[in-house]
Short mmCIF file of C-alpha atoms in Angstrom, two decimals:
data_model
loop_
_atom_site.label_atom_id
_atom_site.label_comp_id
_atom_site.label_asym_id
_atom_site.label_seq_id
_atom_site.Cartn_x
_atom_site.Cartn_y
_atom_site.Cartn_z
CA MET A 1 0.00 0.00 0.00
CA ARG A 2 1.32 3.43 -0.85
CA THR A 3 0.58 6.79 0.66
CA ALA A 4 2.55 9.06 -1.65
CA VAL A 5 0.27 8.86 -4.70
CA PRO A 6 -2.41 11.36 -3.64
CA ILE A 7 0.29 13.93 -2.92
CA LEU A 8 1.99 13.38 -6.25
CA LEU A 9 -1.33 13.38 -8.10
CA SER A 10 -2.28 16.67 -6.56
CA LEU A 11 0.86 18.13 -8.06
CA PHE A 12 0.27 16.68 -11.51
CA ALA A 13 -3.44 17.54 -11.51
CA LEU A 14 -2.63 21.23 -11.71
CA PRO A 15 -0.74 21.38 -15.00
CA THR A 16 -1.52 25.00 -15.71
CA LEU A 17 -0.12 26.17 -12.37
CA VAL A 18 3.35 24.67 -12.66
CA ALA A 19 6.29 25.20 -14.95
CA CYS A 20 8.81 23.03 -16.75
CA ASP A 21 12.06 22.17 -14.99
CA ASP A 22 13.76 24.96 -16.93
CA GLY A 23 11.16 27.47 -15.76
CA GLY A 24 9.41 27.71 -19.13
CA PRO A 25 5.69 27.20 -19.71
CA LEU A 26 4.14 23.78 -20.20
CA GLY A 27 2.98 22.59 -23.59
CA PRO A 28 -0.69 22.42 -24.66
CA GLY A 29 -1.18 19.22 -22.67
CA PHE A 30 -1.84 15.61 -23.49
CA THR A 31 -4.59 15.04 -26.09
CA ASP A 32 -4.30 11.38 -27.15
CA ARG A 33 -7.64 9.84 -26.17
CA GLN A 34 -6.76 6.45 -27.67
CA VAL A 35 -3.90 6.01 -25.19
CA VAL A 36 -6.29 6.65 -22.29
CA ALA A 37 -8.92 4.26 -23.67
CA ASP A 38 -6.39 1.53 -24.40
CA PHE A 39 -4.85 1.90 -20.96
CA ALA A 40 -8.23 1.01 -19.46
CA ASP A 41 -9.32 -1.59 -22.03
CA GLN A 42 -6.01 -3.29 -22.87
CA VAL A 43 -4.06 -2.94 -19.62
CA VAL A 44 -6.14 -2.44 -16.47
CA ILE A 45 -9.26 -4.47 -17.22
CA PRO A 46 -7.41 -7.51 -18.70
CA THR A 47 -4.94 -7.52 -15.80
CA TYR A 48 -7.72 -7.55 -13.21
CA ALA A 49 -9.59 -10.22 -15.19
CA LEU A 50 -6.45 -12.37 -15.21
CA LEU A 51 -6.01 -11.81 -11.48
CA ASP A 52 -9.59 -12.91 -10.82
CA ALA A 53 -9.24 -16.02 -13.00
CA ARG A 54 -6.07 -17.06 -11.23
CA ALA A 55 -7.56 -16.38 -7.80
CA ARG A 56 -10.36 -18.77 -8.73
CA ALA A 57 -7.77 -21.37 -9.76
CA LEU A 58 -5.99 -20.83 -6.44
CA ASP A 59 -9.26 -21.34 -4.57
CA ALA A 60 -9.88 -24.58 -6.46
CA ALA A 61 -6.35 -25.76 -5.63
CA VAL A 62 -6.86 -24.94 -1.93
CA VAL A 63 -10.18 -26.81 -1.91
CA ALA A 64 -8.36 -29.83 -3.40
CA LEU A 65 -5.64 -29.51 -0.76
CA ALA A 66 -8.20 -29.34 2.05
CA ALA A 67 -9.97 -32.43 0.74
CA ASP A 68 -6.82 -34.50 0.27
CA PRO A 69 -3.73 -32.91 1.85
CA ASP A 70 -0.62 -34.48 0.39
CA ALA A 71 2.58 -33.35 -1.31
CA THR A 72 0.94 -33.11 -4.74
CA THR A 73 -2.04 -31.01 -3.69
CA LEU A 74 0.15 -28.79 -1.50
CA ALA A 75 2.59 -28.15 -4.37
CA ALA A 76 -0.32 -27.35 -6.69
CA ALA A 77 -1.76 -24.85 -4.22
CA GLN A 78 1.65 -23.24 -3.69
CA GLN A 79 2.15 -22.88 -7.45
CA ALA A 80 -1.37 -21.46 -7.82
CA TRP A 81 -0.51 -18.85 -5.18
CA VAL A 82 2.60 -17.85 -7.16
CA GLU A 83 0.60 -17.67 -10.41
CA THR A 84 -2.06 -15.51 -8.77
CA ARG A 85 0.56 -13.24 -7.36
CA ARG A 86 1.91 -12.29 -10.77
CA PRO A 87 -1.04 -10.32 -12.20
CA TRP A 88 -1.54 -8.62 -8.85
CA GLU A 89 2.08 -7.43 -8.74
CA GLN A 90 1.81 -6.49 -12.42
CA SER A 91 -1.14 -4.25 -11.49
CA GLU A 92 0.67 -2.23 -8.85
CA GLY A 93 1.81 0.34 -11.39
CA PHE A 94 -1.79 1.57 -11.47
CA LEU A 95 -2.97 1.55 -7.88
CA PHE A 96 -5.53 4.27 -8.38
CA GLY A 97 -9.30 4.34 -8.63
CA PRO A 98 -11.35 1.62 -6.90
CA VAL A 99 -8.35 -0.53 -5.91
CA SER A 100 -7.34 2.27 -3.57
CA ALA A 101 -10.58 4.14 -2.91
CA GLN A 102 -12.59 1.00 -2.13
CA GLY A 103 -9.88 -0.74 -0.12
CA PHE A 104 -9.20 -3.69 -2.44
CA ASP A 105 -5.44 -3.28 -2.04
CA PRO A 106 -5.21 -3.61 1.77
CA ALA A 107 -7.90 -6.29 1.74
CA MET A 108 -5.70 -8.45 -0.50
CA ASP A 109 -2.14 -7.46 0.23
CA SER A 110 -1.55 -6.28 3.80
CA TRP A 111 1.65 -7.40 5.39
CA PRO A 112 3.41 -8.32 7.64
CA VAL A 113 1.05 -11.08 8.72
CA GLU A 114 -0.06 -10.82 12.34
CA ARG A 115 1.19 -14.30 13.07
CA ASN A 116 0.39 -14.36 16.79
CA ASP A 117 -3.20 -13.24 16.22
CA LEU A 118 -3.58 -15.64 13.29
CA ASP A 119 -2.22 -18.56 15.32
CA ALA A 120 -4.57 -17.64 18.17
CA VAL A 121 -7.60 -17.76 15.88
CA ILE A 122 -6.55 -21.12 14.50
CA ALA A 123 -5.98 -22.46 18.02
CA SER A 124 -9.39 -21.22 19.16
CA THR A 125 -12.74 -22.94 18.85
CA ASP A 126 -14.32 -20.04 16.92
CA GLU A 127 -16.39 -21.18 13.96
CA LEU A 128 -14.53 -20.18 10.80
CA THR A 129 -17.52 -18.95 8.85
CA ALA A 130 -17.23 -16.61 5.88
CA ALA A 131 -18.65 -13.76 7.96
CA TYR A 132 -16.20 -14.43 10.79
CA LEU A 133 -13.19 -14.42 8.46
CA HIS A 134 -14.48 -11.34 6.64
CA ASN A 135 -14.50 -9.38 9.90
CA LEU A 136 -10.92 -10.29 10.87
CA PRO A 137 -8.17 -7.66 10.43
CA GLU A 138 -6.62 -7.40 6.97
CA THR A 139 -3.28 -8.67 8.31
CA GLN A 140 -4.93 -12.02 9.03
CA LYS A 141 -6.29 -12.51 5.51
CA GLY A 142 -5.33 -12.04 1.89
CA PHE A 143 -2.28 -13.10 -0.08
CA HIS A 144 0.19 -13.20 2.77
CA THR A 145 -1.92 -15.18 5.20
CA LEU A 146 -2.45 -17.74 2.45
CA GLU A 147 1.30 -17.63 1.79
CA TYR A 148 2.14 -18.13 5.47
CA LEU A 149 -0.10 -21.18 5.75
CA LEU A 150 0.85 -22.71 2.39
CA PHE A 151 4.61 -22.29 2.59
CA GLY A 152 5.18 -22.19 6.36
CA PRO A 153 7.18 -19.62 8.33
CA ALA A 154 10.49 -21.22 7.31
CA HIS A 155 9.51 -22.15 3.74
CA ASP A 156 9.45 -25.79 4.73
CA ARG A 157 5.76 -26.65 4.83
CA VAL A 158 4.78 -30.28 4.34
CA ALA A 159 1.16 -31.31 3.87
CA THR A 160 1.05 -33.41 7.03
CA ASP A 161 1.86 -30.29 9.06
CA LEU A 162 -1.48 -28.73 8.18
CA ALA A 163 -4.11 -29.27 10.85
CA ALA A 164 -7.80 -29.43 10.04
CA ARG A 165 -8.41 -25.86 11.23
CA GLU A 166 -5.48 -24.56 9.19
CA LEU A 167 -6.97 -26.20 6.12
CA ALA A 168 -10.36 -24.71 6.94
CA TYR A 169 -8.79 -21.29 7.41
CA LEU A 170 -6.97 -21.64 4.09
CA ALA A 171 -10.20 -22.55 2.31
CA GLY A 172 -12.10 -19.65 3.83
CA THR A 173 -9.33 -17.17 3.07
CA SER A 174 -8.91 -18.25 -0.54
CA ARG A 175 -12.66 -18.01 -1.01
CA GLU A 176 -12.66 -14.48 0.32
CA LEU A 177 -9.74 -13.57 -1.95
CA VAL A 178 -11.92 -14.52 -4.91
CA THR A 179 -14.67 -12.24 -3.61
CA ILE A 180 -12.17 -9.39 -3.52
CA THR A 181 -10.63 -10.00 -6.94
CA THR A 182 -14.07 -10.36 -8.50
CA GLY A 183 -15.14 -7.09 -6.93
CA LEU A 184 -12.02 -5.34 -8.14
CA ALA A 185 -12.47 -6.54 -11.72
CA ALA A 186 -16.15 -5.59 -11.68
CA SER A 187 -15.43 -2.11 -10.34
CA TRP A 188 -13.96 -1.14 -13.72
CA THR A 189 -16.62 -2.79 -15.88
CA THR A 190 -20.01 -2.91 -14.14
CA GLY A 191 -22.32 -0.85 -11.95
CA ASP A 192 -24.03 2.48 -12.44
CA ARG A 193 -20.81 4.09 -13.56
CA PRO A 194 -17.90 1.70 -14.07
CA TYR A 195 -14.55 3.28 -13.34
CA ARG A 196 -13.55 2.52 -16.91
CA ASP A 197 -16.15 5.04 -18.06
CA VAL A 198 -14.88 7.65 -15.62
CA PHE A 199 -11.31 7.22 -16.83
CA VAL A 200 -11.87 7.09 -20.58
CA SER A 201 -14.22 10.08 -20.48
CA ALA A 202 -11.42 12.27 -19.18
CA GLY A 203 -11.91 15.83 -20.32
CA ALA A 204 -15.64 15.48 -20.80
CA ALA A 205 -17.97 18.02 -19.22
CA GLY A 206 -18.74 17.09 -15.63
CA ASN A 207 -15.81 14.72 -15.20
CA THR A 208 -14.39 16.08 -11.96
CA ALA A 209 -12.04 13.12 -11.43
CA TYR A 210 -10.25 13.73 -14.74
CA PRO A 211 -11.10 17.21 -16.01
CA SER A 212 -8.71 16.77 -18.94
CA LEU A 213 -6.96 14.04 -20.92
CA ASP A 214 -3.75 15.41 -19.47
CA ALA A 215 -5.00 14.59 -15.97
CA ALA A 216 -5.60 10.98 -17.05
CA ALA A 217 -2.14 10.75 -18.61
CA GLN A 218 -0.58 12.16 -15.47
CA GLU A 219 -2.48 9.57 -13.41
CA ILE A 220 -0.79 6.86 -15.47
CA LEU A 221 2.62 8.44 -14.97
CA VAL A 222 2.10 8.97 -11.25
CA GLY A 223 1.17 5.31 -10.88
CA MET A 224 4.31 4.26 -12.73
CA SER A 225 6.44 6.52 -10.56
CA GLY A 226 4.73 5.48 -7.36
CA ILE A 227 5.45 1.79 -7.71
CA CYS A 228 9.11 2.53 -8.49
CA ASP A 229 9.27 4.53 -5.28
CA GLU A 230 7.57 1.70 -3.40
CA VAL A 231 9.98 -0.93 -4.72
CA ALA A 232 13.20 1.02 -4.21
CA ASN A 233 12.35 2.90 -1.03
CA GLY A 234 9.82 0.61 0.62
CA LYS A 235 9.80 -3.01 -0.42
CA ILE A 236 13.58 -3.19 -0.71
CA ALA A 237 14.75 -0.39 1.59
CA ASP A 238 12.61 -1.07 4.66
CA PRO A 239 13.80 -4.65 5.31
CA TYR A 240 17.30 -4.03 3.91
CA ASP A 241 18.02 -0.95 6.01
CA ALA A 242 16.75 -2.71 9.14
CA HIS A 243 18.23 -6.09 8.09
CA ASP A 244 14.92 -7.53 9.28
CA PRO A 245 13.45 -10.48 7.33
CA ASP A 246 10.10 -9.97 9.08
CA LEU A 247 9.66 -6.81 6.98
CA VAL A 248 10.13 -8.65 3.67
CA GLU A 249 7.01 -8.99 1.54
CA SER A 250 6.42 -12.52 0.21
CA GLN A 251 9.13 -13.85 2.51
CA PHE A 252 7.48 -17.25 3.17
CA SER A 253 7.24 -18.20 -0.51
CA TYR A 254 10.65 -16.74 -1.43
CA ASN A 255 8.75 -14.82 -4.11
CA SER A 256 9.95 -11.32 -3.16
CA LEU A 257 12.32 -10.79 -6.08
CA ALA A 258 9.67 -11.99 -8.54
CA ASP A 259 7.25 -9.52 -6.95
CA PHE A 260 9.70 -6.64 -7.44
CA ALA A 261 10.40 -7.57 -11.06
CA ASP A 262 6.68 -7.86 -11.78
CA ASN A 263 6.17 -4.41 -10.27
CA LEU A 264 8.61 -3.08 -12.88
CA ARG A 265 6.75 -5.01 -15.56
CA SER A 266 3.59 -3.20 -14.46
CA VAL A 267 5.41 0.02 -15.30
CA GLU A 268 6.27 -1.42 -18.69
CA HIS A 269 2.67 -2.43 -19.35
CA ALA A 270 1.34 0.98 -18.32
CA TYR A 271 3.88 2.61 -20.65
CA THR A 272 3.39 0.39 -23.69
CA GLY A 273 -0.33 -0.38 -23.44
CA ASP A 274 0.43 -4.10 -23.77
CA VAL A 275 -0.06 -7.00 -21.33
CA PRO A 276 1.61 -10.11 -22.78
CA ALA A 277 0.16 -12.54 -20.22
CA ALA A 278 -3.36 -11.38 -21.08
CA GLY A 279 -2.66 -11.33 -24.84
CA THR A 280 -3.68 -7.69 -25.16
CA THR A 281 -2.04 -4.81 -26.94
CA GLY A 282 -2.92 -1.16 -27.37
CA ARG A 283 -1.65 2.32 -28.05
CA GLY A 284 0.62 3.37 -25.22
CA LEU A 285 2.49 6.37 -23.96
CA ASP A 286 5.56 4.90 -25.64
CA GLU A 287 4.12 5.83 -29.03
CA VAL A 288 3.56 9.40 -27.89
CA VAL A 289 7.08 9.67 -26.50
CA ARG A 290 8.66 8.01 -29.52
CA ALA A 291 6.99 10.53 -31.82
CA VAL A 292 8.63 13.47 -30.08
CA ASP A 293 11.85 11.93 -28.72
CA PRO A 294 12.79 8.44 -29.99
CA ALA A 295 16.04 8.49 -28.00
CA LEU A 296 14.13 9.01 -24.77
CA ASP A 297 11.85 6.09 -25.52
CA ALA A 298 14.85 3.86 -26.20
CA ARG A 299 16.62 5.04 -23.05
CA PHE A 300 13.58 4.47 -20.86
CA ARG A 301 13.09 0.95 -22.21
CA ALA A 302 16.77 0.22 -21.52
CA GLU A 303 16.46 1.60 -17.99
CA LEU A 304 13.45 -0.61 -17.32
CA ALA A 305 15.24 -3.68 -18.62
CA ALA A 306 18.31 -2.83 -16.55
CA ALA A 307 16.22 -2.45 -13.40
CA ILE A 308 14.53 -5.83 -13.91
CA ALA A 309 17.93 -7.41 -14.56
CA ALA A 310 19.40 -5.77 -11.45
CA ILE A 311 16.60 -7.18 -9.31
CA GLY A 312 17.29 -10.57 -10.84
CA ALA A 313 20.96 -10.26 -9.89
CA ILE A 314 20.16 -10.15 -6.15
CA PRO A 315 20.98 -13.59 -4.68
CA PRO A 316 17.70 -15.30 -3.68
CA PRO A 317 15.89 -15.49 -1.41
CA PHE A 318 15.66 -11.78 -0.65
CA ARG A 319 14.93 -12.45 3.03
CA ASP A 320 18.43 -13.97 3.32
CA ALA A 321 20.14 -11.45 1.03
CA ILE A 322 19.33 -8.55 3.37
CA THR A 323 21.46 -10.13 6.09
CA THR A 324 24.24 -11.40 3.81
CA PRO A 325 26.95 -8.72 3.33
CA SER A 326 28.17 -10.19 0.04
CA ALA A 327 24.69 -9.51 -1.40
CA TYR A 328 24.56 -5.88 -0.34
CA PRO A 329 26.17 -4.43 -3.52
CA ALA A 330 23.58 -6.19 -5.67
CA ILE A 331 20.75 -4.88 -3.51
CA ALA A 332 22.10 -1.32 -3.68
CA ALA A 333 22.55 -1.63 -7.45
CA ALA A 334 18.94 -2.75 -7.86
CA GLN A 335 17.68 0.17 -5.78
CA ALA A 336 19.75 2.58 -7.88
CA ALA A 337 18.45 1.09 -11.13
CA VAL A 338 14.82 1.38 -10.03
CA ARG A 339 15.39 4.96 -8.86
CA THR A 340 16.81 5.78 -12.28
CA VAL A 341 13.57 4.58 -13.86
CA GLN A 342 11.57 6.73 -11.45
CA THR A 343 13.70 9.79 -12.14
CA THR A 344 13.11 9.46 -15.87
CA ILE A 345 9.34 9.06 -15.36
CA ASP A 346 9.15 12.11 -13.11
CA GLY A 347 11.34 14.22 -15.36
CA ASP A 348 11.92 13.59 -19.04
CA LEU A 349 8.97 11.28 -19.60
CA THR A 350 6.47 13.60 -17.96
CA GLN A 351 7.72 16.53 -19.97
CA ALA A 352 7.64 14.56 -23.22
CA VAL A 353 4.04 13.49 -22.66
CA ARG A 354 2.99 17.09 -22.12
#
């Protein structure tokens, strides 16, 4: 979860009140409606649909595990968790709209897990109904509670370790995750006014959320920048600076580095208008940038690739790397590479889009 986005957005939402870095006036503003429409239709909506489909597959795998807990069903559920994680992490470059305003993000992805409270619930005799689980704190549900139970605190879970109440808790939590992912996907496509319609009608009379196409374009850029900040200065920096594995996201599954790389891929998808895993492609900001500054487009793509490669160069698992001095240079290099991407988004890319 990020807190910096509203502040950044407030800055970008006032394009006529600010000046270029060199003190000169801004350009006429962003006017490419197709980029805005394709961002919604080819990036956001397909990503959330993929997330929902994989959450349903995860739920089915957990149901199979609960019915017949053995090494095969446990491995299938663990792999389903990893596969569900990917579209979620690849959506974090656009954590605006309902995912933030309606609380879908913390409902799915709060961490660290409150292990003591979770263990207390499992040890209790409370009936694990859907309503009971729904009312538990967010740090006792969602992706990371599922991860904790599926992989174990030391990444050494075996199926015979799972007690009946742990299996019941897993089943209830995976079911609720589906409720959340379905709600998130629907928030952009259904209802009295789907958020897709709000976004793609940017600049239309009465659209107070996006009074101009430029405001929509800046929302995309702020999302891209925000996840870079989160990866470099939150997801990596917080546990690394404290050398505390308990602060590492996705520490039980050893999936942290994949999460970080997928966060950078979310930036790539937002920029290009394409989501390879969903099989969608659209007109992206890259085409706008390339038209005015092809060298900048090439440089930004290279910076993104370098950042993903730098994350991949950190010795896994990340929870061990943060306490292994020989890994520190690779961690610092990855942070620097991600910050370079963010600097380009906030500076040259933003100016080129305007």
